[in-house]
Short mmCIF file of C-alpha atoms in Angstrom, two decimals:
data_model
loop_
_atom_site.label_atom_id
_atom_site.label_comp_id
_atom_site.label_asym_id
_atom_site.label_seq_id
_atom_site.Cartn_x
_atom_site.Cartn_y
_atom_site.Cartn_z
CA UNK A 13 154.33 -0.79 -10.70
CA UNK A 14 151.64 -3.31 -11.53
CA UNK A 15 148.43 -2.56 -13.06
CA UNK A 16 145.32 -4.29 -14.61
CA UNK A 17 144.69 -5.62 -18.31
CA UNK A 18 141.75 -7.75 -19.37
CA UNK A 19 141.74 -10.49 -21.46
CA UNK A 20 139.26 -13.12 -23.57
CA UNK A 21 138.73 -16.67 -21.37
CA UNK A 22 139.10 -19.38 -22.70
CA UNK A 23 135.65 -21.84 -23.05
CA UNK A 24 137.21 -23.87 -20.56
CA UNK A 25 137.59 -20.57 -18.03
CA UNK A 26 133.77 -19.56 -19.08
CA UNK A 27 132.64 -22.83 -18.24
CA UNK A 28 134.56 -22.96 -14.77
CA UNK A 29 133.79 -19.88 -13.79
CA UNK A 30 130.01 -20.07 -14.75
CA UNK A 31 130.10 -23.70 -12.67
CA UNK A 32 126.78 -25.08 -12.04
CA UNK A 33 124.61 -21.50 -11.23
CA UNK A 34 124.84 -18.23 -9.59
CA UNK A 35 123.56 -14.94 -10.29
CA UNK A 36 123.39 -12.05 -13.15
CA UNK A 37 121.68 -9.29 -15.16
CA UNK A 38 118.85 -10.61 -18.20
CA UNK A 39 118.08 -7.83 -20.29
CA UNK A 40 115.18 -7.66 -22.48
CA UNK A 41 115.31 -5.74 -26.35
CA UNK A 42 112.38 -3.20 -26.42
CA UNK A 43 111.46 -0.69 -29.01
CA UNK A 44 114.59 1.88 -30.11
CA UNK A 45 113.57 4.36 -28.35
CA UNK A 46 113.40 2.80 -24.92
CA UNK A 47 115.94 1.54 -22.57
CA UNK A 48 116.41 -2.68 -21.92
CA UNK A 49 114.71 -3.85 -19.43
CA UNK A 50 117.05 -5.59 -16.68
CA UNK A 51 116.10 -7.94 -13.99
CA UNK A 52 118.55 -9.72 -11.53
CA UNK A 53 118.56 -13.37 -12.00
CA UNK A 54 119.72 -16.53 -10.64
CA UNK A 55 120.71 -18.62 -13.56
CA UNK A 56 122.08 -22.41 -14.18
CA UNK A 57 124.23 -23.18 -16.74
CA UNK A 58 125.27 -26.65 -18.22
CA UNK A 59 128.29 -26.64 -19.99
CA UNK A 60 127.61 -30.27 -21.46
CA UNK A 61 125.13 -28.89 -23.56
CA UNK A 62 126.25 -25.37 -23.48
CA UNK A 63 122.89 -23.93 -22.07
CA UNK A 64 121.69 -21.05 -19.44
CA UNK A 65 118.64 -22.00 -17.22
CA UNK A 66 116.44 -19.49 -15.65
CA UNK A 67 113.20 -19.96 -13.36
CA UNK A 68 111.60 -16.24 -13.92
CA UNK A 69 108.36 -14.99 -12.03
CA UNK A 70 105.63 -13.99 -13.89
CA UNK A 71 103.73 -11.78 -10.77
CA UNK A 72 100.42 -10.34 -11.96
CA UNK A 73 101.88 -7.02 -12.87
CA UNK A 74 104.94 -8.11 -14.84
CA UNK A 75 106.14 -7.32 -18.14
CA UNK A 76 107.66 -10.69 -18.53
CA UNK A 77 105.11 -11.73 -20.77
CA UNK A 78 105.85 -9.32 -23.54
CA UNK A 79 109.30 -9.20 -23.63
CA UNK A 80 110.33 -13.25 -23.24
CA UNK A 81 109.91 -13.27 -27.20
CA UNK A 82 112.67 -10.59 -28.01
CA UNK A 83 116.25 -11.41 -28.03
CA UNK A 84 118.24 -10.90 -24.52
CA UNK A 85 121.53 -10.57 -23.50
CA UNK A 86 122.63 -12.13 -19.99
CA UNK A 87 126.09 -11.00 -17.65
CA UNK A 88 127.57 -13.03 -15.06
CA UNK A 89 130.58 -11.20 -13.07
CA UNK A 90 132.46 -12.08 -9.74
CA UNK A 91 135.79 -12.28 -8.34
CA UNK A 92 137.62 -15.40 -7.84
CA UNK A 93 140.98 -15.97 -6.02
CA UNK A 94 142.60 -15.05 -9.65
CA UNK A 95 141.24 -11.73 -9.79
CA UNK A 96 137.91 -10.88 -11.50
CA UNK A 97 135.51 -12.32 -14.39
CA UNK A 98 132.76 -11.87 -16.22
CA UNK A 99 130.53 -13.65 -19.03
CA UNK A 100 128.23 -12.19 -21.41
CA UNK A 101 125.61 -14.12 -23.42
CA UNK A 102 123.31 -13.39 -26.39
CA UNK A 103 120.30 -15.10 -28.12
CA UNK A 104 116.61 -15.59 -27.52
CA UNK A 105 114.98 -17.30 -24.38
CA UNK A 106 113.08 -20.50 -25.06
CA UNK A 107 109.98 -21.48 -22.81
CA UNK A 108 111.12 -25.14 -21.09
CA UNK A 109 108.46 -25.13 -19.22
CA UNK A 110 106.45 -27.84 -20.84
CA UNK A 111 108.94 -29.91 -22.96
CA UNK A 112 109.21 -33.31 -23.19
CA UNK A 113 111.21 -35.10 -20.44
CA UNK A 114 113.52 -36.68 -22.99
CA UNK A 115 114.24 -33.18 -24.59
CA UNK A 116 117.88 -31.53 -24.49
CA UNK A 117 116.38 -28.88 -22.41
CA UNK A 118 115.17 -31.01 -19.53
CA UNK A 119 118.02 -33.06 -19.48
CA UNK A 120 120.57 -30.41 -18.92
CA UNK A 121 118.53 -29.04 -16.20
CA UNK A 122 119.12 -32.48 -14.45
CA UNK A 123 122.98 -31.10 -13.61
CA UNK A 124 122.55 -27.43 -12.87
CA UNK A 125 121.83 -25.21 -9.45
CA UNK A 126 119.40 -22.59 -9.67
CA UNK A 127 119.69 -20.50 -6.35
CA UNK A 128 116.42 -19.61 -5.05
CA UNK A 129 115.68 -16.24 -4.53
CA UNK A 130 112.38 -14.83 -2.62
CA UNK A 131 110.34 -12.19 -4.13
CA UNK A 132 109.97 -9.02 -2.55
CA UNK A 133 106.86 -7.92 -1.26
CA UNK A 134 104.51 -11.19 -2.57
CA UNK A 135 103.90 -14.40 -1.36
CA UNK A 136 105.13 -17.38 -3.38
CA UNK A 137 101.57 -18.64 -4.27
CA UNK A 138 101.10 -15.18 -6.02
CA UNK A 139 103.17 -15.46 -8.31
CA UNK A 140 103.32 -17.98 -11.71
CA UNK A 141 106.99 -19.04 -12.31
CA UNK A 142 107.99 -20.23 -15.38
CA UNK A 143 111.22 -22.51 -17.06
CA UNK A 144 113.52 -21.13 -19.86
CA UNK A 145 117.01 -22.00 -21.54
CA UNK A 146 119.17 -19.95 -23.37
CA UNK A 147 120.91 -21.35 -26.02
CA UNK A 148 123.93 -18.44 -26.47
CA UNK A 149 123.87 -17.12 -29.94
CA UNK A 150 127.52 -15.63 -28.71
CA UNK A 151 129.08 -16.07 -25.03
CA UNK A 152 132.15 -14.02 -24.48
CA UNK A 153 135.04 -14.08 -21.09
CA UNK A 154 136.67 -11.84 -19.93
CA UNK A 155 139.13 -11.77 -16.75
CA UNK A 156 141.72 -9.16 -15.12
CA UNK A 157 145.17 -9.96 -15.35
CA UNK A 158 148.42 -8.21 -13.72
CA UNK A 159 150.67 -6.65 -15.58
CA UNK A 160 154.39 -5.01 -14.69
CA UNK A 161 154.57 -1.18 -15.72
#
C-alpha cells in the first residue's frame, strides 16, 4: 500500500517550483485579537536575488494602506507532475514603487512574471496600484512524496 509523506525542498526545488511568478495567499499581522488579513495575489519571484514581487491595488476603500507596514507571511502551493508543493515566506513588504532604477529591487523585477489579474467590480483607472518586494526573513518547501506501507 502506498501512502503520502511530506518533506523540506531543497532551495533549488523552492526556486524551481516558484519559477518566474504565479499566484498565492499575503497575509497581513493585525492586532492579537483579530484574525490576518489575506488577499489572493499574483506574485514574481527572482531567485537571483532571492526576492518576491507583488503589484497590490490600493482601491479607495482598502485597508492596504495600514497594514503594508506590519510583517506578512506569503504561501505559494500547486501540483506538479511530481506530486504537490508548497512555499511559505516571512518578513516585511518594502514599497518599490519609487526606487532608483539602479536599485536591487528594480533590477530583479527586470526577470520576473507578474500575472495580471482584473479587479472585481472596479474599473482599472479606479484603482492606485502600487510595487513591493519581499525580501524572505524565512522561506520554507515542502513537497509530497510516496511511500510503501
Amino acid at each position: 500500500m502506498q501512502g503520502l509523506r511530506w518533506i523540506q525542498m531543497s532551495e533549488e526545488e523552492m526556486n524551481d517550483f516558484l519559477g518566474r511568478g504565479g499566484t498565492g495567499v499575503i497575509s497581513f499581522a493585525t492586532e492579537p485579537d483579530e484574525p490576518p488579513v489575506s488577499i489572493p495575489v499574483s506574485y514574481g519571484y527572482s531567485a537571483e536575488v532571492e526576492r518576491f514581487y507583488y503589484r497590490l491595488s490600493f482601491p479607495r476603500d482598502s485597508r492596504k494602506d495600514e497594514l503594508v507596514d506590519r510583517q506578512v507571511s506569503f504561501v505559494t502551493h500547486g501540483e506538479t507532475d511530481n506530486g504537490w508543493r508548497s512555499v511559505v515566506a516571512t518578513g516585511q513588504l518594502s514599497d518599490v514603487s519609487d526606487a532608483q532604477y539602479e536599485s536591487a529591487e528594480i533590477q530583479g523585477m527586470w526577470s520576473i512574471e507578474i500575472p495580471l489579474v482584473e479587479i472585481f467590480e472596479r474599473p482599472p483607472r479606479e484603482t492606485t496600484f502600487r510595487y513591493f518586494s519581499l525580501e524572505p526573513a524565512t522561506m520554507t518547501g515542502r513537497k509530497e512524496t510516496r511511500t510503501d506501507s
